[in-house]
Short mmCIF file of C-alpha atoms (C1' of nucleotides) in Angstrom, two decimals:
data_model
loop_
_atom_site.label_atom_id
_atom_site.label_comp_id
_atom_site.label_asym_id
_atom_site.label_seq_id
_atom_site.Cartn_x
_atom_site.Cartn_y
_atom_site.Cartn_z
CA MET A 52 18.18 17.71 -7.04
CA GLY A 53 18.54 14.08 -7.95
CA ARG A 54 19.85 11.27 -6.28
CA ALA A 55 23.19 9.57 -7.26
CA PRO A 56 23.05 6.37 -9.40
CA CYS A 57 23.87 3.23 -7.22
CA CYS A 58 26.38 2.47 -9.79
CA ASP A 59 28.00 3.41 -13.35
CA LYS A 60 25.32 2.38 -15.53
CA ALA A 61 27.47 2.79 -18.42
CA ASN A 62 29.86 0.11 -17.41
CA VAL A 63 27.36 -2.11 -15.97
CA LYS A 64 26.14 -5.34 -17.89
CA LYS A 65 22.27 -5.84 -18.08
CA GLY A 66 19.63 -8.25 -19.07
CA PRO A 67 19.81 -12.09 -18.63
CA TRP A 68 22.00 -13.42 -16.27
CA SER A 69 24.46 -16.08 -17.94
CA PRO A 70 25.28 -19.66 -15.96
CA GLU A 71 29.00 -18.11 -15.24
CA GLU A 72 27.52 -14.99 -13.66
CA ASP A 73 25.06 -16.87 -11.72
CA SER A 74 27.96 -19.31 -10.50
CA LYS A 75 30.40 -16.52 -9.85
CA LEU A 76 27.48 -14.77 -7.68
CA LYS A 77 26.68 -18.14 -5.97
CA GLU A 78 30.30 -18.68 -5.21
CA TYR A 79 31.24 -15.82 -3.96
CA ILE A 80 28.16 -15.30 -1.87
CA GLN A 81 28.50 -18.82 -0.32
CA LYS A 82 32.02 -18.26 0.30
CA TYR A 83 32.02 -14.84 1.84
CA GLY A 84 28.52 -13.86 2.26
CA THR A 85 26.96 -10.33 1.17
CA GLY A 86 29.14 -8.39 3.48
CA GLY A 87 26.29 -6.04 4.22
CA ASN A 88 27.14 -4.27 0.86
CA TRP A 89 25.45 -5.18 -1.91
CA ILE A 90 26.89 -2.03 -4.10
CA ALA A 91 30.38 -3.29 -3.61
CA LEU A 92 29.52 -7.21 -4.00
CA PRO A 93 29.58 -7.04 -7.79
CA GLN A 94 33.42 -5.44 -7.99
CA LYS A 95 34.74 -7.94 -5.46
CA ALA A 96 33.06 -10.89 -7.03
CA GLY A 97 33.99 -10.36 -10.80
CA LEU A 98 31.14 -9.17 -11.83
CA LYS A 99 30.15 -6.36 -14.31
CA ARG A 100 26.72 -5.59 -12.65
CA CYS A 101 24.81 -3.38 -10.74
CA GLY A 102 24.88 -4.28 -6.87
CA LYS A 103 20.85 -4.20 -7.15
CA SER A 104 20.77 -6.45 -9.89
CA CYS A 105 22.79 -8.80 -7.96
CA ARG A 106 20.93 -8.57 -4.86
CA LEU A 107 17.88 -9.32 -6.84
CA ARG A 108 19.11 -12.24 -8.76
CA TRP A 109 20.52 -13.74 -5.36
CA LEU A 110 17.24 -13.41 -3.76
CA ASN A 111 14.68 -14.30 -6.35
CA TYR A 112 16.72 -16.97 -7.95
CA LEU A 113 20.15 -18.34 -6.93
CA ARG A 114 19.50 -18.27 -3.05
CA PRO A 115 18.61 -21.85 -1.60
CA ASN A 116 15.35 -23.14 -1.03
CA ILE A 117 13.65 -21.21 -3.99
CA LYS A 118 10.34 -22.79 -4.64
CA HIS A 119 9.53 -22.28 -8.39
CA GLY A 120 6.65 -23.94 -10.19
CA GLU A 121 2.80 -24.01 -9.53
CA PHE A 122 1.38 -22.64 -6.48
CA SER A 123 -1.17 -25.03 -4.79
CA ASP A 124 -4.96 -23.91 -3.57
CA GLU A 125 -3.80 -23.33 -0.18
CA GLU A 126 -1.11 -20.91 -1.33
CA ASP A 127 -3.76 -19.07 -3.63
CA ARG A 128 -6.01 -18.84 -0.86
CA ILE A 129 -3.30 -17.27 1.62
CA ILE A 130 -2.15 -14.95 -1.38
CA CYS A 131 -5.88 -13.63 -2.03
CA ALA A 132 -6.40 -13.21 1.78
CA LEU A 133 -3.35 -11.58 2.51
CA PHE A 134 -3.97 -9.25 -0.31
CA ALA A 135 -7.48 -8.37 0.68
CA SER A 136 -5.91 -7.45 4.28
CA ILE A 137 -2.89 -5.58 3.45
CA GLY A 138 -2.60 -5.09 -0.10
CA SER A 139 0.21 -5.50 -2.52
CA ARG A 140 2.85 -5.64 0.13
CA TRP A 141 4.40 -8.52 -1.80
CA SER A 142 7.68 -8.88 0.78
CA ILE A 143 5.10 -9.89 3.69
CA ILE A 144 3.03 -11.69 1.65
CA ALA A 145 6.08 -13.62 0.77
CA ALA A 146 7.35 -14.38 4.32
CA GLN A 147 4.35 -16.14 4.92
CA LEU A 148 4.95 -18.65 1.78
CA PRO A 149 8.41 -20.48 2.31
CA GLY A 150 10.28 -20.73 -0.82
CA ARG A 151 8.44 -18.22 -2.51
CA THR A 152 9.75 -14.62 -3.40
CA ASP A 153 7.89 -11.36 -3.54
CA ASN A 154 8.74 -11.18 -7.26
CA ASP A 155 7.27 -14.60 -7.84
CA ILE A 156 3.99 -13.71 -5.98
CA LYS A 157 3.52 -10.53 -7.68
CA ASN A 158 3.93 -12.21 -11.03
CA TYR A 159 1.45 -15.08 -9.80
CA TRP A 160 -0.99 -12.69 -9.04
CA ASN A 161 -0.78 -10.01 -12.13
CA THR A 162 -0.87 -12.79 -14.29
CA LYS A 163 -2.98 -15.37 -12.92
CA LEU A 164 -4.52 -15.24 -9.97
CA LYS A 165 -6.52 -11.96 -10.44
CA LYS A 166 -8.29 -13.34 -13.10
CA LYS A 167 -8.94 -16.99 -11.77
CA LEU A 168 -10.57 -14.79 -8.97
CA PHE A 169 -12.57 -12.67 -10.97
CA MET A 170 -13.81 -16.15 -12.65
CA GLY A 171 -14.82 -17.58 -9.85
CA MET A 172 -16.90 -14.32 -9.09
CA HIS A 173 -18.63 -14.42 -12.57
CA PRO A 174 -18.48 -17.85 -13.27
CA GLN A 175 -21.00 -17.29 -16.16
CA SER A 176 -18.80 -14.89 -17.84
CA GLU A 177 -16.89 -16.19 -20.58
CA ARG A 178 -15.26 -13.15 -20.99
CA PRO A 179 -14.61 -11.19 -17.83
CA LEU A 180 -14.37 -7.64 -18.62
CA GLN A 181 -17.57 -8.19 -20.75
CA SER A 182 -20.96 -8.00 -19.26
CA SER A 183 -23.83 -5.73 -20.44
CA HIS A 184 -25.97 -5.69 -17.15
CA GLN A 185 -24.16 -5.71 -13.89
CA THR A 186 -25.85 -4.54 -10.53
CA PRO A 187 -24.78 -1.43 -9.14
CA PRO A 188 -22.72 -1.98 -6.19
CA PHE A 189 -24.88 -0.37 -3.56
CA GLN A 190 -27.75 -2.88 -4.75
CA THR A 191 -25.66 -5.83 -4.28
CA GLN A 192 -25.01 -7.57 -0.82
CA PRO A 193 -22.93 -5.22 1.19
CA LEU A 194 -19.62 -6.46 1.77
CA SER A 195 -19.03 -6.71 5.15
CA SER A 196 -15.63 -5.30 6.69
CA SER A 197 -16.14 -7.76 9.66
CA LEU A 198 -15.20 -10.82 7.21
CA TYR A 199 -11.84 -8.76 6.71
CA LYS A 200 -11.03 -8.93 10.43
CA GLU A 201 -12.56 -12.19 10.86
CA TYR A 202 -10.53 -13.84 8.03
CA CYS A 203 -7.85 -12.20 7.74
CA SER A 204 -6.52 -9.43 9.91
CA SER A 205 -6.52 -11.53 12.96
CA TYR A 206 -3.56 -13.12 11.60
CA TYR A 207 -1.76 -10.08 11.12
CA THR A 208 0.70 -8.83 14.17
CA SER A 209 1.47 -4.93 13.23
CA THR A 210 4.48 -5.06 15.38
CA THR A 211 6.16 -7.61 14.03
CA LYS A 212 4.95 -7.33 10.44
CA SER A 213 3.84 -11.07 9.94
CA PHE A 214 1.32 -13.16 9.75
CA SER A 215 0.62 -15.92 12.53
CA GLY A 216 -1.56 -18.65 12.44
CA LEU A 217 -2.48 -18.24 8.77
CA ASP A 218 -0.55 -21.23 7.39
CA SER A 219 -1.69 -23.74 4.76
CA SER A 220 -3.96 -25.10 7.32
CA THR A 221 -5.97 -22.06 7.70
CA SER A 222 -9.24 -22.29 6.35
CA ILE A 223 -10.38 -19.51 4.35
CA PRO A 224 -13.80 -19.71 2.60
CA LEU A 225 -13.74 -19.05 -0.74
CA SER A 226 -17.03 -16.95 -0.36
CA PHE A 227 -15.22 -14.27 1.37
CA LEU A 228 -12.33 -14.33 -1.28
CA SER A 229 -14.73 -13.96 -3.97
CA SER A 230 -17.13 -11.34 -2.04
CA SER A 231 -14.18 -9.15 -0.99
CA THR A 232 -12.10 -8.95 -4.27
CA SER A 233 -13.90 -6.77 -7.29
CA LEU A 234 -13.90 -4.54 -9.59
CA PRO A 235 -13.69 -1.25 -8.51
CA ILE A 236 -16.87 1.34 -8.08
CA HIS A 237 -17.75 3.60 -10.91
CA PRO A 238 -17.92 7.22 -9.97
CA SER A 239 -21.60 6.85 -11.19
CA VAL A 240 -22.27 5.58 -7.76
CA PHE A 241 -21.99 9.17 -6.34
CA GLN A 242 -23.97 10.84 -8.90
CA THR A 243 -27.42 11.28 -6.63
CA GLN A 244 -27.84 11.75 -2.89
CA GLU A 245 -29.54 8.67 -2.49
CA SER A 246 -26.89 6.38 -3.90
CA ARG A 247 -24.18 8.25 -2.55
CA ALA A 248 -26.06 7.55 0.86
CA ASN A 249 -26.06 3.94 0.00
CA PHE A 250 -22.90 3.29 -0.90
CA MET A 251 -21.39 5.43 1.95
CA GLN A 252 -23.32 3.43 4.27
CA TYR A 253 -21.85 0.16 2.80
CA TYR A 254 -18.77 0.73 1.98
CA PRO A 255 -15.82 2.06 3.93
CA VAL A 256 -14.20 4.57 1.48
CA LYS A 257 -11.04 2.90 1.19
CA GLU A 258 -12.20 -0.34 0.20
CA ASN A 259 -13.57 1.52 -2.66
CA LEU A 260 -11.27 3.76 -3.90
CA LEU A 261 -8.76 0.94 -3.59
CA MET A 262 -9.07 -2.38 -4.85
CA PHE A 263 -11.62 -4.62 -2.72
CA GLY A 264 -14.61 -4.16 -1.58
CA SER A 265 -17.20 -3.69 -4.34
CA GLU A 266 -18.87 -6.26 -6.41
CA GLY A 267 -17.32 -5.63 -9.61
CA SER A 268 -19.76 -3.52 -11.21
CA CYS A 269 -20.47 0.01 -12.67
CA SER A 270 -24.01 0.97 -13.35
CA SER A 271 -25.61 3.97 -15.56
CA SER A 272 -28.94 5.56 -16.05
CA ASP A 273 -29.20 3.76 -19.23
CA GLY A 274 -27.72 0.81 -18.43
CA SER A 275 -25.56 0.30 -21.16
CA CYS A 276 -21.74 -0.59 -21.55
CA THR A 277 -19.25 1.50 -23.13
CA GLN A 278 -16.15 0.31 -24.77
CA ILE A 279 -13.14 2.49 -23.86
CA SER A 280 -9.32 2.06 -24.24
CA TYR A 281 -6.38 2.02 -21.67
CA GLY A 282 -4.08 4.83 -21.62
CA ARG A 283 -5.63 8.78 -21.70
CA GLU A 284 -8.73 7.57 -21.18
CA ILE A 285 -7.82 5.42 -17.74
CA LYS A 286 -6.70 8.55 -16.48
CA GLN A 287 -9.42 10.61 -17.31
CA GLU A 288 -11.61 7.93 -15.75
CA VAL A 289 -9.64 8.56 -12.92
CA MET A 290 -9.95 12.70 -13.09
CA ALA A 291 -14.02 11.79 -13.40
CA PHE A 292 -13.61 9.89 -10.16
CA GLN A 293 -12.10 12.62 -8.25
CA GLY A 294 -14.69 15.20 -9.59
CA TYR A 295 -17.43 12.96 -8.56
CA ILE A 296 -16.01 12.96 -5.14
CA SER A 297 -15.75 16.33 -4.89
CA ASP A 298 -18.90 17.42 -6.30
CA GLY A 299 -20.35 14.80 -4.07
CA LEU A 300 -19.49 16.08 -0.75
CA GLU A 301 -19.66 18.81 1.57
CA GLU A 302 -16.34 20.90 1.37
CA ASN A 303 -15.16 19.90 4.70
CA GLN A 304 -16.55 16.19 5.00
CA LYS A 305 -14.21 13.63 6.25
CA PHE A 306 -13.60 9.90 5.52
CA MET A 307 -13.03 7.53 7.97
CA LEU A 308 -10.13 5.64 7.31
CA ASN A 309 -8.71 2.36 9.17
CA TYR A 310 -4.99 2.49 9.80
CA GLY A 311 -2.68 0.65 11.71
CA SER A 312 -1.15 2.17 14.83
CA ASN A 313 2.03 0.95 15.10
CA GLU A 314 5.21 2.63 15.44
CA GLY A 315 6.80 3.64 12.09
CA GLU A 316 3.77 3.66 10.45
CA ASN A 317 1.97 7.20 10.22
CA VAL A 318 -1.00 8.87 8.63
CA ASN A 319 0.80 10.20 5.98
CA GLN A 320 2.42 6.94 5.07
CA TRP A 321 -1.15 5.39 5.04
CA ALA A 322 -2.07 8.07 2.46
CA GLU A 323 1.04 7.41 0.10
CA LYS A 324 0.36 3.87 0.48
CA PRO A 325 -3.05 2.83 -0.04
CA HIS A 326 -2.75 -0.40 1.62
CA ALA A 327 -4.49 -1.16 4.93
CA TYR A 328 -4.53 -3.88 7.60
CA PHE A 329 -7.09 -4.24 10.82
CA GLY A 330 -4.49 -5.84 13.14
CA ASP A 331 -4.92 -2.81 15.30
CA GLN A 332 -7.70 -0.77 14.28
CA VAL A 333 -7.52 2.99 14.88
CA PRO A 334 -9.37 5.42 13.19
CA LEU A 335 -8.14 8.35 11.09
CA GLU A 336 -10.05 11.31 10.08
CA CYS A 337 -8.67 11.84 6.44
CA ASP A 338 -9.68 14.90 4.45
CA LEU A 339 -10.79 14.87 0.76
CA GLU A 340 -7.15 15.59 -0.22
CA ASN A 341 -6.20 12.40 1.11
CA VAL A 342 -8.49 10.55 -0.64
CA LYS A 343 -7.61 12.24 -4.03
CA GLN A 344 -4.36 11.50 -3.25
CA LEU A 345 -5.27 7.76 -2.72
CA VAL A 346 -7.30 8.26 -5.95
CA ILE A 347 -4.22 9.36 -8.07
CA SER A 348 -1.82 6.70 -6.11
CA SER A 349 -3.93 3.80 -7.08
CA ASN A 350 -4.89 5.14 -10.34
CA SER A 351 -3.89 2.09 -12.56
CA GLY A 352 -4.53 -0.57 -9.63
CA ALA A 353 -7.90 0.66 -8.87
CA TYR A 354 -9.34 0.59 -12.60
CA ASN A 355 -7.05 -2.19 -13.70
CA LEU A 356 -7.89 -4.87 -11.26
CA PHE A 357 -8.75 -7.63 -13.19
CA ASN A 358 -7.35 -6.55 -16.32
CA VAL A 359 -4.01 -8.06 -17.93
CA ASP A 360 -1.88 -5.12 -19.64
CA GLU A 361 -2.40 -1.26 -19.04
CA SER A 362 0.23 -0.53 -21.47
CA LYS A 363 -1.14 -2.18 -24.27
CA THR A 364 -3.11 0.77 -25.72
CA ALA A 365 -4.49 -1.05 -28.38
CA GLU A 366 -6.44 -3.39 -26.32
CA LYS A 367 -9.94 -2.30 -25.50
CA VAL A 368 -11.64 -3.13 -22.00
CA THR A 369 -15.14 -3.04 -21.42
CA TYR A 370 -16.71 -0.80 -18.47
CA PHE A 371 -19.92 -1.00 -16.89
CA TYR A 372 -21.81 1.72 -17.60
"C1'" DA B 1358 3.85 -22.43 -42.54
"C1'" DA B 1359 3.88 -18.05 -41.15
"C1'" DA B 1360 2.58 -14.02 -39.21
"C1'" DA B 1361 0.16 -12.20 -35.43
"C1'" DC B 1362 -1.05 -12.45 -30.73
"C1'" DT B 1363 -1.08 -13.38 -26.01
"C1'" DC B 1364 1.18 -15.11 -21.95
"C1'" DG B 1365 4.54 -15.61 -18.30
"C1'" DC B 1366 8.27 -14.57 -16.34
"C1'" DA B 1367 13.10 -12.47 -15.10
"C1'" DA B 1368 15.02 -8.07 -14.48
"C1'" DC B 1369 14.99 -3.16 -14.19
"C1'" DC B 1370 13.55 1.28 -12.62
"C1'" DG B 1371 12.50 4.75 -9.56
"C1'" DC B 1372 11.16 6.10 -5.18
"C1'" DC B 1373 11.21 5.52 -0.14
"C1'" DC B 1374 12.89 4.07 4.37
"C1'" DC B 1375 16.17 4.39 7.46
"C1'" DG B 1376 20.72 3.97 9.68
"C1'" DA B 1377 24.98 6.25 9.84
"C1'" DT B 1378 27.48 10.32 9.93
"C1'" DG C 529 18.35 18.20 12.82
"C1'" DA C 530 19.95 17.78 8.50
"C1'" DT C 531 22.24 14.66 4.70
"C1'" DC C 532 23.72 11.04 2.63
"C1'" DG C 533 24.01 6.56 0.45
"C1'" DG C 534 22.50 1.90 0.70
"C1'" DG C 535 18.63 -1.70 1.08
"C1'" DG C 536 14.38 -3.07 0.23
"C1'" DC C 537 10.19 -2.82 -2.34
"C1'" DG C 538 6.27 -2.27 -5.55
"C1'" DG C 539 5.45 -1.40 -10.26
"C1'" DT C 540 6.36 -1.46 -14.81
"C1'" DT C 541 8.96 -3.42 -19.35
"C1'" DG C 542 11.18 -6.42 -22.26
"C1'" DC C 543 11.50 -10.52 -24.64
"C1'" DG C 544 10.95 -15.56 -25.32
"C1'" DA C 545 7.80 -19.29 -25.59
"C1'" DG C 546 3.90 -21.02 -26.62
"C1'" DT C 547 -0.63 -20.30 -29.31
"C1'" DT C 548 -4.15 -18.59 -32.19
"C1'" DT C 549 -5.74 -17.30 -37.01
#
DNA sequence: AAAACTCGCAACCGCCCCGAT
DNA sequence: GATCGGGGCGGTTGCGAGTTT
């Protein structure tokens, strides 16, 4: 059974907000507050808008002390560090940056910061996604998970879901940021027993199936570089990845994953939301099915971390085979 | 000068969580 | 304990502005 819509979609206005609507909403909230009920608010305020739309407009644009404009280097570093530690929990990240909204940070990350980081990793590369000779991940300096802990996770308090002590004065080495942010591991790393062993030795599975933890590269036996386009091919890549995982492991082989142990968080939630933090490190045994779910759920993110627009299927992107 | 392309951001969509009943 | 429904969130889309060809 589907959910009832939150409002009568036929009778609500959509699209950009007019100045009149803005002032109506602003005036109403400043006068009466939200009343804890966004759904009822637009009618009371005389707006033909969905309650959720009002909420978004208020939170992202109208509420006081919103900071727009350029992000500072310190803000960049904080965002990167938190992203590396907890993933795309934009609201939590936003909570550490006064005046910034989750939407702002999300947009900033998707449009600028990813690219910025990538360029930092590959300074010689004029076109970040095109490089014919990349070192396989297991042949590079292995990423140390302790760096995560050292520079990110110690700031996170799982009980309050906030970061303390990680502010603009916190120094996060750029080397950490660049080494911990990378393109995904390509399935070819599972091709041989040896490469698989090396891979497993150096990289916690979570960090490779998902977004971080490997030097961005994929390698094939012939070292060639193949172009594929977005769209269906991406899905095929993911399916291939799943296949490699299945082929490469014993039937009942388990992965060890880290997971916060605070109340309100559970195993299933971790599997559904492939973000990890390390404030409380509790090893979790996760079977192959969980890992597959992670791959599926992180589909576009895992294969598109540093790219721009997956929906534009005509665009080409180079992967490293 | 104009068409094509790219970028950035506001807004929407739909799912999940969790409190109320 | 089950169901309902609002709030919150992350992912995605659409479009205007700017840039390139």
